[in-house]
Coordinates of C-alpha atoms and ligand atoms in Angstrom, one line a residue:
X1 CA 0.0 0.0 0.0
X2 CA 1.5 3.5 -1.3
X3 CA 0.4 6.7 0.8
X4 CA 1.2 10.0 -0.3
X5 CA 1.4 12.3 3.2
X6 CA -0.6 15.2 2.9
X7 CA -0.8 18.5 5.4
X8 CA -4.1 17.2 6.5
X9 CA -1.8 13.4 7.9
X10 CA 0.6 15.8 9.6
X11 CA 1.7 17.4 13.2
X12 CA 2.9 20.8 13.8
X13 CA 6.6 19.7 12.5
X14 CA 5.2 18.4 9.2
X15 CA 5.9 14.9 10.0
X16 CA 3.1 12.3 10.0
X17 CA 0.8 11.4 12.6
X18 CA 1.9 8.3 14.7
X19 CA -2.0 8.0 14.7
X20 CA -2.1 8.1 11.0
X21 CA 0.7 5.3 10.7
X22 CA -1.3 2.8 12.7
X23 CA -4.3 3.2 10.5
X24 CA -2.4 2.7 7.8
X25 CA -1.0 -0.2 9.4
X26 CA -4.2 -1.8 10.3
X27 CA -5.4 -1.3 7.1
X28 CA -2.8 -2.8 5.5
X29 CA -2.9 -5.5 7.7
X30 CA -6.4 -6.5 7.4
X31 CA -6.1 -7.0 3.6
X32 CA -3.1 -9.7 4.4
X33 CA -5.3 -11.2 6.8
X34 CA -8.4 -11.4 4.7
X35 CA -6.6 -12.1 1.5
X36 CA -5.0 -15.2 3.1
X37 CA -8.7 -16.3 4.9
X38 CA -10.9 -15.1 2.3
X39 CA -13.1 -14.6 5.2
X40 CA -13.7 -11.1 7.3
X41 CA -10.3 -10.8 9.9
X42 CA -10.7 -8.4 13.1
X43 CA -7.8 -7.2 15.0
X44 CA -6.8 -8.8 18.2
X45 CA -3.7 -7.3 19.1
X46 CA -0.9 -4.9 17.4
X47 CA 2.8 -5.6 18.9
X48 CA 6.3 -3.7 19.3
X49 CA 5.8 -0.8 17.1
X50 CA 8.2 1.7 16.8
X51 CA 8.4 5.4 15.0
X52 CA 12.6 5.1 14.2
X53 CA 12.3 8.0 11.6
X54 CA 9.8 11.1 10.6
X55 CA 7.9 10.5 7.1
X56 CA 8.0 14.6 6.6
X57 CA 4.4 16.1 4.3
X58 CA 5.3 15.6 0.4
X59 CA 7.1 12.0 0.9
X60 CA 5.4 8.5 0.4
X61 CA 4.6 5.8 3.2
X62 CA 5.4 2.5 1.4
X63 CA 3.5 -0.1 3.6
X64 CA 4.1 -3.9 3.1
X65 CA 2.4 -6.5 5.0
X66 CA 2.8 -10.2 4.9
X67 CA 1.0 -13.3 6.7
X68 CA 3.8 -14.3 9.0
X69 CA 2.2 -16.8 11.3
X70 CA -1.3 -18.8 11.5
X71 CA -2.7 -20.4 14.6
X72 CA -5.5 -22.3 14.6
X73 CA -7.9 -19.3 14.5
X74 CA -5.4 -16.5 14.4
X75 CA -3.2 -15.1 12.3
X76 CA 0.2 -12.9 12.3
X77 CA 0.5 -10.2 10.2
X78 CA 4.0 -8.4 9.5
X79 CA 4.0 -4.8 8.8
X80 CA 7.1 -2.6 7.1
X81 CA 6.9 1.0 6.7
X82 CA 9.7 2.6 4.6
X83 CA 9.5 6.4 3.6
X84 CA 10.6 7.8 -0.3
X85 CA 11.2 10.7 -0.9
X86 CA 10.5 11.5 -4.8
X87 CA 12.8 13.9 -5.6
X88 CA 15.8 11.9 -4.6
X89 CA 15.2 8.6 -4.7
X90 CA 16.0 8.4 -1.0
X91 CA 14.3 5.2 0.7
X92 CA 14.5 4.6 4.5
X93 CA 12.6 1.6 6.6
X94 CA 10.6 4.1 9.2
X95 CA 7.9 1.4 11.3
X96 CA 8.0 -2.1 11.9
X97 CA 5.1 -4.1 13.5
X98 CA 3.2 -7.1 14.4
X99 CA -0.3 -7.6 14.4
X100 CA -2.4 -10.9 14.8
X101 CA -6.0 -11.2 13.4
X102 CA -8.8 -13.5 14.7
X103 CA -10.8 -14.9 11.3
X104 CA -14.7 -14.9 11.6
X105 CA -16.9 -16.9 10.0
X106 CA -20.3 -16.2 9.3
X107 CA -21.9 -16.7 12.8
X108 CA -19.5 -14.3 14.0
X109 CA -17.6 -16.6 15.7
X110 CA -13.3 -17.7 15.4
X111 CA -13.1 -20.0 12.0
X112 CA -10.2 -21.8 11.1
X113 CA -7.5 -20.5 9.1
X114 CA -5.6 -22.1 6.3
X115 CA -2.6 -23.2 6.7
X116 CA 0.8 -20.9 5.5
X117 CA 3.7 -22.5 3.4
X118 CA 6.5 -21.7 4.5
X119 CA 9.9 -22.0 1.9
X120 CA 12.2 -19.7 2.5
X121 CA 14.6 -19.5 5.6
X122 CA 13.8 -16.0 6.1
X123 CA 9.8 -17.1 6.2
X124 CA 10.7 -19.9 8.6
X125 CA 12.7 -17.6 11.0
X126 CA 9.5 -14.8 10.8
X127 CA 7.2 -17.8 11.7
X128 CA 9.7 -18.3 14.9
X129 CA 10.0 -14.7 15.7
X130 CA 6.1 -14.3 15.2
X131 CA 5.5 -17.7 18.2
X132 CA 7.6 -16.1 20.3
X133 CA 5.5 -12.9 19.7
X134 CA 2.5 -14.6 20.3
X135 CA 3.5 -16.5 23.4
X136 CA 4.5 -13.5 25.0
X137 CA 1.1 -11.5 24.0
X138 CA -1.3 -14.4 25.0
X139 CA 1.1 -14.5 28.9
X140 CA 0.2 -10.6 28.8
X141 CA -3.6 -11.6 28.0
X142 CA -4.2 -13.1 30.9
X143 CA -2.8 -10.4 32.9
X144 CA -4.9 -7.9 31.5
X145 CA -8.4 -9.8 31.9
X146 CA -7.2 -9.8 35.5
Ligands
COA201 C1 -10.4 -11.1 18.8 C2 -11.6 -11.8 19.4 C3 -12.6 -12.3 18.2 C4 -11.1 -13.1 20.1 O1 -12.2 -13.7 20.7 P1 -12.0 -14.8 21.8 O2 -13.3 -15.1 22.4 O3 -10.8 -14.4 22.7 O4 -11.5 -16.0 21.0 P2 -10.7 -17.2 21.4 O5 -10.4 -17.3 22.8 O6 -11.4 -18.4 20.8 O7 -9.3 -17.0 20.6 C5 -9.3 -17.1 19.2 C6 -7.9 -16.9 18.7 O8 -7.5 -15.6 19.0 C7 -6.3 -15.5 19.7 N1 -6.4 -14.3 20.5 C8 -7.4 -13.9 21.3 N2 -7.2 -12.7 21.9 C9 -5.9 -12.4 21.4 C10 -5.1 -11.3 21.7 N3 -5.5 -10.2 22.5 N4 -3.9 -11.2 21.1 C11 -3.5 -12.2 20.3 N5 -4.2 -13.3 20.0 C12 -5.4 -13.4 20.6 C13 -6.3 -16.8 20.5 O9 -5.0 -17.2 20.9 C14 -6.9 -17.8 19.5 O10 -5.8 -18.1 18.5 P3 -5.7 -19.6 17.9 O11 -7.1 -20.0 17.5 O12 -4.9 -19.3 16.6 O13 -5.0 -20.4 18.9 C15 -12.4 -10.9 20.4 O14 -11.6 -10.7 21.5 C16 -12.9 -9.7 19.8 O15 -13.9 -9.6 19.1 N6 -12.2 -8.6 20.0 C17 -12.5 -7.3 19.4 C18 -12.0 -7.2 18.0 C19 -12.1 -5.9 17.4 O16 -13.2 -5.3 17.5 N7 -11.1 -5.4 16.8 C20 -11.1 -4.1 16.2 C21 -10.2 -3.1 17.0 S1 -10.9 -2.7 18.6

């Protein structure tokens, strides 16, 4: 997904709203999630995101997201952000997340995902990054319904 940041995504400094991103993230996100299903994905949970650089009004947000990890009824979604500026050519990576989906079937209720081939090594070692991701979140789960 390809955003062109405008005045109207922007703070005071001209720099895009961290607000903003995660919209775009989500967005971008949810098509992964429903592509891989077919089927409608809500968000669960969005993990260790970070702002390391500015996107500054007149640049481009380049968002890619990939299925990283399926569960039984969940998913993992890996977002990059990486800014471009157009008049030099300049591309840096900007935001990095982690979101997991729950799929829904029609009744509403958590449906079975399909299953994710992995091939590559760097696909197998995002599938171990995103378990520990998700062991760690589900611990923090139960804290919070505490
Ligand atoms: C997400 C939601 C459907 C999960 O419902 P639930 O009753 O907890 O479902 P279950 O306990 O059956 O869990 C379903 C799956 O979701 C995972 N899950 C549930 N809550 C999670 C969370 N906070 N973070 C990560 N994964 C979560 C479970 O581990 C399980 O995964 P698995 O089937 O792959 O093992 C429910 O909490 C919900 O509707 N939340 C609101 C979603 C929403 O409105 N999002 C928009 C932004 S607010």
């Amino acid at each position: 997904m390809t955003e062109l940041v405008i005045p109207n995504d922007s703070n005071i400094l001209g720099n895009v709203l961290g607000g903003r991103v995660m919209h775009w993230i989500d967005l971008s996100a949810a098509v992964a999630a429903h592509r891989h299903c077919n089927a409608i994905c809500v968000t669960a949970s969005i993990e260790g995101l970070s702002f390391l650089h500015p996107i500054k009004v007149g640049q481009l947000a380049l968002l890619k997201a990939r299925v990283v990890y399926v569960g039984r009824t969940s998913l993992m979604v890996k977002v990059v952000i990486h800014s471009e500026d157009m008049n030099t050519g300049d591309v840096q990576k900007t935001t990095e997340a982690h979101m997991t989906f729950v799929c829904l079937g029609k009744d509403g209720k958590p449906r079975v995902v399909p299953p994710l081939r992995l091939e590559t090594e760097d696909e197998k070692t995002e599938y171990r990054k995103a378990e520990e991701i998700r062991k760690r979140r589900l611990e923090m789960k139960i804290q919070e319904m505490q």
